[in-house]
Amino acid sequence: MAAGAGHAERVSNDEFRAALSRLAAGVVLVTAREASLDPDDPQAPVGEDVGMTATAFMSVSLDPPLVLVSLREGSRMDDLLAEQPLWAVSVLTESQRHIAGRFAMKGRISDRLLFEDIPYARGRVTGAPLVGGALATLECRTEQRVTAGDHTLVIGHVLTAEVPSAEGRPLAYFRGRYRQLG
Ligand SMILES: Cc1cc2nc3c(=O)[nH]c(=O)nc-3n(C[C@H](O)[C@H](O)[C@H](O)COP(=O)(O)O)c2cc1C
């Protein structure tokens, strides 16, 4: 038995949140298209686009190229990616803070209106929305899903990677607030 075992301290939610809020993070928008309403008919209209603001996103491996996003179990994006293996990530700029805000709202039923005034292109491989003017965009296919506590770690193979706005500045999140660098 490891030293200290049996005297396990239990960290409180507040302690956990306070400590992790000190880890400055970039902000991304994860997007995916709901699967075709009729899986037997490739011409059938697809469902709506879904987006979710996330900071728990990271690079995992270069060869093969893998990334990871951690999704709260039961969130709309977690439910969608359980069915839809194709998804995308847009790395947001400091001028895209309003996009991060709207795609973090809890309990919303539809994202259709949220995408209406955002310039985006469809990923050529995934069909998922890629935010216009994002710092970087990645299209991914899920390679592995790992349940971790109350989240699902979704590991994606990167299919395309582009830097549409190479000169842009990042949107960051630190101590519970959006920040700009510098
Ligand atoms: C700055 C910021 C970062 C977030 N990062 C994540 C994340 O990495 N993973 C996650 O599951 N939710 C994250 N969220 C919460 C989701 O954006 C939010 O729960 C979701 O959009 C609401 O949809 P839901 O009702 O389906 O949960 C974050 C929210 C904010 C404001």
PDB file of C-alpha atoms and ligand atoms in Angstrom:
ATOM      1  CA  MET A   1       0.000   0.000   0.000  1.00  0.00           C
ATOM      2  CA  ALA A   2       1.369   3.405  -0.971  1.00  0.00           C
ATOM      3  CA  ALA A   3       2.383   5.765   1.792  1.00  0.00           C
ATOM      4  CA  GLY A   4      -0.531   7.951   2.739  1.00  0.00           C
ATOM      5  CA  ALA A   5      -3.173   5.575   1.372  1.00  0.00           C
ATOM      6  CA  GLY A   6      -5.994   5.173   3.828  1.00  0.00           C
ATOM      7  CA  HIS A   7      -5.721   8.845   4.747  1.00  0.00           C
ATOM      8  CA  ALA A   8      -7.162   9.942   1.438  1.00  0.00           C
ATOM      9  CA  GLU A   9      -7.949  13.646   1.415  1.00  0.00           C
ATOM     10  CA  ARG A  10     -10.982  14.586  -0.582  1.00  0.00           C
ATOM     11  CA  VAL A  11     -10.554  17.799  -2.501  1.00  0.00           C
ATOM     12  CA  SER A  12     -13.675  19.962  -2.565  1.00  0.00           C
ATOM     13  CA  ASN A  13     -15.278  21.128  -5.812  1.00  0.00           C
ATOM     14  CA  ASP A  14     -14.334  24.716  -4.948  1.00  0.00           C
ATOM     15  CA  GLU A  15     -10.694  23.795  -4.326  1.00  0.00           C
ATOM     16  CA  PHE A  16     -10.572  21.822  -7.556  1.00  0.00           C
ATOM     17  CA  ARG A  17     -12.165  24.640  -9.580  1.00  0.00           C
ATOM     18  CA  ALA A  18      -9.985  27.343  -8.014  1.00  0.00           C
ATOM     19  CA  ALA A  19      -6.779  25.455  -8.753  1.00  0.00           C
ATOM     20  CA  LEU A  20      -7.684  24.532 -12.330  1.00  0.00           C
ATOM     21  CA  SER A  21      -8.986  28.045 -13.077  1.00  0.00           C
ATOM     22  CA  ARG A  22      -5.343  29.161 -12.820  1.00  0.00           C
ATOM     23  CA  LEU A  23      -4.460  27.080 -15.863  1.00  0.00           C
ATOM     24  CA  ALA A  24      -4.757  29.601 -18.720  1.00  0.00           C
ATOM     25  CA  ALA A  25      -6.312  28.004 -21.769  1.00  0.00           C
ATOM     26  CA  GLY A  26      -7.112  28.767 -25.369  1.00  0.00           C
ATOM     27  CA  VAL A  27     -10.786  28.634 -26.317  1.00  0.00           C
ATOM     28  CA  VAL A  28     -12.147  26.510 -29.153  1.00  0.00           C
ATOM     29  CA  LEU A  29     -15.522  25.888 -30.730  1.00  0.00           C
ATOM     30  CA  VAL A  30     -16.213  22.181 -31.267  1.00  0.00           C
ATOM     31  CA  THR A  31     -18.736  21.621 -34.054  1.00  0.00           C
ATOM     32  CA  ALA A  32     -20.489  18.682 -35.663  1.00  0.00           C
ATOM     33  CA  ARG A  33     -23.417  18.021 -37.915  1.00  0.00           C
ATOM     34  CA  GLU A  34     -26.241  15.879 -36.704  1.00  0.00           C
ATOM     35  CA  ALA A  35     -26.229  12.667 -38.697  1.00  0.00           C
ATOM     36  CA  SER A  36     -28.497  12.201 -41.683  1.00  0.00           C
ATOM     37  CA  LEU A  37     -32.099  11.797 -40.641  1.00  0.00           C
ATOM     38  CA  ASP A  38     -32.245   8.657 -42.791  1.00  0.00           C
ATOM     39  CA  PRO A  39     -28.992   6.658 -42.555  1.00  0.00           C
ATOM     40  CA  ASP A  40     -30.045   4.471 -45.501  1.00  0.00           C
ATOM     41  CA  ASP A  41     -30.480   7.427 -47.817  1.00  0.00           C
ATOM     42  CA  PRO A  42     -27.323   9.493 -48.444  1.00  0.00           C
ATOM     43  CA  GLN A  43     -29.459  12.178 -50.109  1.00  0.00           C
ATOM     44  CA  ALA A  44     -31.672  12.586 -47.052  1.00  0.00           C
ATOM     45  CA  PRO A  45     -31.402  16.004 -45.419  1.00  0.00           C
ATOM     46  CA  VAL A  46     -28.970  16.128 -42.524  1.00  0.00           C
ATOM     47  CA  GLY A  47     -29.905  17.404 -39.088  1.00  0.00           C
ATOM     48  CA  GLU A  48     -28.768  20.696 -37.685  1.00  0.00           C
ATOM     49  CA  ASP A  49     -25.294  21.940 -36.814  1.00  0.00           C
ATOM     50  CA  VAL A  50     -24.261  21.837 -33.164  1.00  0.00           C
ATOM     51  CA  GLY A  51     -21.481  23.801 -31.479  1.00  0.00           C
ATOM     52  CA  MET A  52     -19.915  23.805 -28.026  1.00  0.00           C
ATOM     53  CA  THR A  53     -17.369  26.128 -26.444  1.00  0.00           C
ATOM     54  CA  ALA A  54     -14.485  24.192 -24.898  1.00  0.00           C
ATOM     55  CA  THR A  55     -11.149  24.775 -23.211  1.00  0.00           C
ATOM     56  CA  ALA A  56     -10.421  21.110 -22.459  1.00  0.00           C
ATOM     57  CA  PHE A  57      -8.840  20.554 -25.846  1.00  0.00           C
ATOM     58  CA  MET A  58      -5.277  19.476 -26.482  1.00  0.00           C
ATOM     59  CA  SER A  59      -2.813  18.079 -28.935  1.00  0.00           C
ATOM     60  CA  VAL A  60      -2.027  14.401 -28.188  1.00  0.00           C
ATOM     61  CA  SER A  61       0.189  12.837 -30.864  1.00  0.00           C
ATOM     62  CA  LEU A  62       2.027  13.906 -34.003  1.00  0.00           C
ATOM     63  CA  ASP A  63       2.317  10.517 -35.702  1.00  0.00           C
ATOM     64  CA  PRO A  64      -0.489   9.679 -36.040  1.00  0.00           C
ATOM     65  CA  PRO A  65      -1.944  13.176 -35.623  1.00  0.00           C
ATOM     66  CA  LEU A  66      -4.325  12.991 -32.658  1.00  0.00           C
ATOM     67  CA  VAL A  67      -6.140  15.574 -30.550  1.00  0.00           C
ATOM     68  CA  LEU A  68      -8.426  15.229 -27.564  1.00  0.00           C
ATOM     69  CA  VAL A  69     -11.485  17.057 -26.295  1.00  0.00           C
ATOM     70  CA  SER A  70     -13.127  16.374 -22.944  1.00  0.00           C
ATOM     71  CA  LEU A  71     -16.946  16.577 -23.034  1.00  0.00           C
ATOM     72  CA  ARG A  72     -19.272  16.629 -20.056  1.00  0.00           C
ATOM     73  CA  GLU A  73     -21.272  13.430 -20.057  1.00  0.00           C
ATOM     74  CA  GLY A  74     -24.835  14.137 -21.099  1.00  0.00           C
ATOM     75  CA  SER A  75     -23.993  17.446 -22.817  1.00  0.00           C
ATOM     76  CA  ARG A  76     -25.490  17.836 -26.252  1.00  0.00           C
ATOM     77  CA  MET A  77     -22.084  17.512 -27.939  1.00  0.00           C
ATOM     78  CA  ASP A  78     -21.244  14.376 -25.961  1.00  0.00           C
ATOM     79  CA  ASP A  79     -24.549  12.809 -27.036  1.00  0.00           C
ATOM     80  CA  LEU A  80     -24.000  13.853 -30.647  1.00  0.00           C
ATOM     81  CA  LEU A  81     -20.403  12.583 -30.882  1.00  0.00           C
ATOM     82  CA  ALA A  82     -21.531   9.217 -29.512  1.00  0.00           C
ATOM     83  CA  GLU A  83     -23.346   8.856 -32.877  1.00  0.00           C
ATOM     84  CA  GLN A  84     -21.388  11.126 -35.214  1.00  0.00           C
ATOM     85  CA  PRO A  85     -17.671  10.274 -35.625  1.00  0.00           C
ATOM     86  CA  LEU A  86     -16.892  13.383 -37.701  1.00  0.00           C
ATOM     87  CA  TRP A  87     -16.352  16.712 -35.953  1.00  0.00           C
ATOM     88  CA  ALA A  88     -14.305  19.873 -36.154  1.00  0.00           C
ATOM     89  CA  VAL A  89     -12.539  22.403 -33.973  1.00  0.00           C
ATOM     90  CA  SER A  90     -12.102  26.129 -34.582  1.00  0.00           C
ATOM     91  CA  VAL A  91      -9.488  27.894 -32.441  1.00  0.00           C
ATOM     92  CA  LEU A  92     -11.088  31.249 -31.603  1.00  0.00           C
ATOM     93  CA  THR A  93      -9.508  34.690 -31.843  1.00  0.00           C
ATOM     94  CA  GLU A  94      -9.910  37.466 -29.279  1.00  0.00           C
ATOM     95  CA  SER A  95     -12.524  39.095 -31.536  1.00  0.00           C
ATOM     96  CA  GLN A  96     -14.651  35.920 -31.456  1.00  0.00           C
ATOM     97  CA  ARG A  97     -15.505  36.097 -27.764  1.00  0.00           C
ATOM     98  CA  HIS A  98     -19.223  36.530 -28.563  1.00  0.00           C
ATOM     99  CA  ILE A  99     -19.118  33.160 -30.350  1.00  0.00           C
ATOM    100  CA  ALA A 100     -17.616  31.508 -27.273  1.00  0.00           C
ATOM    101  CA  GLY A 101     -20.308  33.102 -25.099  1.00  0.00           C
ATOM    102  CA  ARG A 102     -23.274  31.986 -27.125  1.00  0.00           C
ATOM    103  CA  PHE A 103     -22.106  28.383 -27.578  1.00  0.00           C
ATOM    104  CA  ALA A 104     -21.566  27.972 -23.838  1.00  0.00           C
ATOM    105  CA  MET A 105     -25.179  28.683 -22.890  1.00  0.00           C
ATOM    106  CA  LYS A 106     -26.705  25.832 -20.938  1.00  0.00           C
ATOM    107  CA  GLY A 107     -29.958  24.120 -21.740  1.00  0.00           C
ATOM    108  CA  ARG A 108     -30.424  25.535 -25.231  1.00  0.00           C
ATOM    109  CA  ILE A 109     -32.555  23.412 -27.490  1.00  0.00           C
ATOM    110  CA  SER A 110     -31.347  24.398 -30.958  1.00  0.00           C
ATOM    111  CA  ASP A 111     -28.136  25.925 -32.339  1.00  0.00           C
ATOM    112  CA  ARG A 112     -29.667  26.819 -35.711  1.00  0.00           C
ATOM    113  CA  LEU A 113     -30.116  30.518 -34.913  1.00  0.00           C
ATOM    114  CA  LEU A 114     -26.714  30.714 -33.211  1.00  0.00           C
ATOM    115  CA  PHE A 115     -24.950  29.869 -36.461  1.00  0.00           C
ATOM    116  CA  GLU A 116     -27.075  32.228 -38.549  1.00  0.00           C
ATOM    117  CA  ASP A 117     -24.924  35.368 -38.277  1.00  0.00           C
ATOM    118  CA  ILE A 118     -21.550  33.660 -37.977  1.00  0.00           C
ATOM    119  CA  PRO A 119     -19.433  33.378 -41.104  1.00  0.00           C
ATOM    120  CA  TYR A 120     -18.462  29.753 -41.530  1.00  0.00           C
ATOM    121  CA  ALA A 121     -17.491  27.252 -44.189  1.00  0.00           C
ATOM    122  CA  ARG A 122     -18.257  23.545 -44.180  1.00  0.00           C
ATOM    123  CA  GLY A 123     -15.316  21.244 -43.636  1.00  0.00           C
ATOM    124  CA  ARG A 124     -14.648  19.363 -46.855  1.00  0.00           C
ATOM    125  CA  VAL A 125     -14.279  16.029 -45.041  1.00  0.00           C
ATOM    126  CA  THR A 126     -16.651  16.338 -42.084  1.00  0.00           C
ATOM    127  CA  GLY A 127     -19.275  18.813 -43.301  1.00  0.00           C
ATOM    128  CA  ALA A 128     -18.994  20.419 -39.855  1.00  0.00           C
ATOM    129  CA  PRO A 129     -18.958  24.236 -39.589  1.00  0.00           C
ATOM    130  CA  LEU A 130     -15.484  25.835 -39.521  1.00  0.00           C
ATOM    131  CA  VAL A 131     -15.628  29.359 -38.127  1.00  0.00           C
ATOM    132  CA  GLY A 132     -14.496  32.027 -40.607  1.00  0.00           C
ATOM    133  CA  GLY A 133     -11.413  33.928 -39.425  1.00  0.00           C
ATOM    134  CA  ALA A 134     -10.560  31.346 -36.748  1.00  0.00           C
ATOM    135  CA  LEU A 135      -6.892  31.103 -35.758  1.00  0.00           C
ATOM    136  CA  ALA A 136      -6.872  27.467 -36.829  1.00  0.00           C
ATOM    137  CA  THR A 137      -9.369  24.837 -37.901  1.00  0.00           C
ATOM    138  CA  LEU A 138      -9.098  21.071 -37.595  1.00  0.00           C
ATOM    139  CA  GLU A 139     -11.357  18.329 -38.908  1.00  0.00           C
ATOM    140  CA  CYS A 140     -11.328  15.062 -36.997  1.00  0.00           C
ATOM    141  CA  ARG A 141     -12.653  11.520 -36.960  1.00  0.00           C
ATOM    142  CA  THR A 142     -13.161   9.928 -33.567  1.00  0.00           C
ATOM    143  CA  GLU A 143     -10.597   7.214 -32.924  1.00  0.00           C
ATOM    144  CA  GLN A 144     -11.342   6.431 -29.294  1.00  0.00           C
ATOM    145  CA  ARG A 145     -13.799   7.408 -26.560  1.00  0.00           C
ATOM    146  CA  VAL A 146     -12.767   7.053 -22.948  1.00  0.00           C
ATOM    147  CA  THR A 147     -15.124   7.606 -20.026  1.00  0.00           C
ATOM    148  CA  ALA A 148     -13.313   9.616 -17.334  1.00  0.00           C
ATOM    149  CA  GLY A 149     -15.419  10.491 -14.298  1.00  0.00           C
ATOM    150  CA  ASP A 150     -18.271  12.741 -15.416  1.00  0.00           C
ATOM    151  CA  HIS A 151     -16.648  13.479 -18.800  1.00  0.00           C
ATOM    152  CA  THR A 152     -15.920  11.608 -22.032  1.00  0.00           C
ATOM    153  CA  LEU A 153     -12.451  12.002 -23.539  1.00  0.00           C
ATOM    154  CA  VAL A 154     -12.928  12.004 -27.289  1.00  0.00           C
ATOM    155  CA  ILE A 155      -9.672  11.314 -29.127  1.00  0.00           C
ATOM    156  CA  GLY A 156      -9.784  12.345 -32.763  1.00  0.00           C
ATOM    157  CA  HIS A 157      -7.583  11.585 -35.740  1.00  0.00           C
ATOM    158  CA  VAL A 158      -6.871  14.914 -37.463  1.00  0.00           C
ATOM    159  CA  LEU A 159      -7.983  14.771 -41.094  1.00  0.00           C
ATOM    160  CA  THR A 160      -7.376  18.386 -42.099  1.00  0.00           C
ATOM    161  CA  ALA A 161      -5.562  21.237 -40.338  1.00  0.00           C
ATOM    162  CA  GLU A 162      -5.500  24.828 -41.545  1.00  0.00           C
ATOM    163  CA  VAL A 163      -4.560  28.294 -40.295  1.00  0.00           C
ATOM    164  CA  PRO A 164      -7.067  30.680 -41.911  1.00  0.00           C
ATOM    165  CA  SER A 165      -6.137  33.642 -39.708  1.00  0.00           C
ATOM    166  CA  ALA A 166      -2.424  33.212 -39.122  1.00  0.00           C
ATOM    167  CA  GLU A 167      -2.014  36.781 -37.822  1.00  0.00           C
ATOM    168  CA  GLY A 168      -4.938  36.712 -35.386  1.00  0.00           C
ATOM    169  CA  ARG A 169      -4.544  36.835 -31.612  1.00  0.00           C
ATOM    170  CA  PRO A 170      -5.951  34.098 -29.382  1.00  0.00           C
ATOM    171  CA  LEU A 171      -8.960  34.198 -27.081  1.00  0.00           C
ATOM    172  CA  ALA A 172      -7.851  32.933 -23.675  1.00  0.00           C
ATOM    173  CA  TYR A 173      -9.706  31.890 -20.525  1.00  0.00           C
ATOM    174  CA  PHE A 174      -8.188  32.389 -17.098  1.00  0.00           C
ATOM    175  CA  ARG A 175      -9.717  32.551 -13.609  1.00  0.00           C
ATOM    176  CA  GLY A 176     -13.252  32.309 -14.981  1.00  0.00           C
ATOM    177  CA  ARG A 177     -12.939  35.150 -17.490  1.00  0.00           C
ATOM    178  CA  TYR A 178     -12.177  35.592 -21.141  1.00  0.00           C
ATOM    179  CA  ARG A 179      -8.841  37.340 -21.642  1.00  0.00           C
ATOM    180  CA  GLN A 180      -6.679  38.756 -24.357  1.00  0.00           C
ATOM    181  CA  LEU A 181      -2.944  38.221 -24.450  1.00  0.00           C
ATOM    182  CA  GLY A 182      -0.641  41.099 -23.744  1.00  0.00           C
TER     183      GLY A 182
HETATM  184  C1  LIG B   1     -14.779  29.035 -21.322  1.00  0.00           C
HETATM  185  C2  LIG B   1     -15.593  27.763 -21.304  1.00  0.00           C
HETATM  186  C3  LIG B   1     -14.974  26.543 -21.522  1.00  0.00           C
HETATM  187  C4  LIG B   1     -15.697  25.347 -21.511  1.00  0.00           C
HETATM  188  N1  LIG B   1     -15.054  24.175 -21.745  1.00  0.00           N
HETATM  189  C5  LIG B   1     -15.751  23.028 -21.766  1.00  0.00           C
HETATM  190  C6  LIG B   1     -15.097  21.795 -22.058  1.00  0.00           C
HETATM  191  O1  LIG B   1     -13.896  21.751 -22.317  1.00  0.00           O
HETATM  192  N2  LIG B   1     -15.861  20.664 -22.062  1.00  0.00           N
HETATM  193  C7  LIG B   1     -17.199  20.693 -21.797  1.00  0.00           C
HETATM  194  O2  LIG B   1     -17.832  19.634 -21.808  1.00  0.00           O
HETATM  195  N3  LIG B   1     -17.856  21.847 -21.547  1.00  0.00           N
HETATM  196  C8  LIG B   1     -17.159  23.007 -21.534  1.00  0.00           C
HETATM  197  N4  LIG B   1     -17.812  24.187 -21.295  1.00  0.00           N
HETATM  198  C9  LIG B   1     -19.264  24.177 -21.080  1.00  0.00           C
HETATM  199  C10 LIG B   1     -20.032  24.050 -22.381  1.00  0.00           C
HETATM  200  O3  LIG B   1     -19.685  25.046 -23.322  1.00  0.00           O
HETATM  201  C11 LIG B   1     -21.557  24.144 -22.082  1.00  0.00           C
HETATM  202  O4  LIG B   1     -21.862  23.254 -21.054  1.00  0.00           O
HETATM  203  C12 LIG B   1     -22.385  23.735 -23.238  1.00  0.00           C
HETATM  204  O5  LIG B   1     -22.193  24.524 -24.373  1.00  0.00           O
HETATM  205  C13 LIG B   1     -23.862  23.838 -22.880  1.00  0.00           C
HETATM  206  O6  LIG B   1     -24.472  22.806 -23.513  1.00  0.00           O
HETATM  207  P1  LIG B   1     -25.119  21.626 -22.664  1.00  0.00           P
HETATM  208  O7  LIG B   1     -26.394  22.227 -22.093  1.00  0.00           O
HETATM  209  O8  LIG B   1     -25.361  20.550 -23.646  1.00  0.00           O
HETATM  210  O9  LIG B   1     -24.081  21.291 -21.607  1.00  0.00           O
HETATM  211  C14 LIG B   1     -17.096  25.382 -21.277  1.00  0.00           C
HETATM  212  C15 LIG B   1     -17.734  26.619 -21.068  1.00  0.00           C
HETATM  213  C16 LIG B   1     -16.988  27.793 -21.082  1.00  0.00           C
HETATM  214  C17 LIG B   1     -17.687  29.114 -20.854  1.00  0.00           C
END
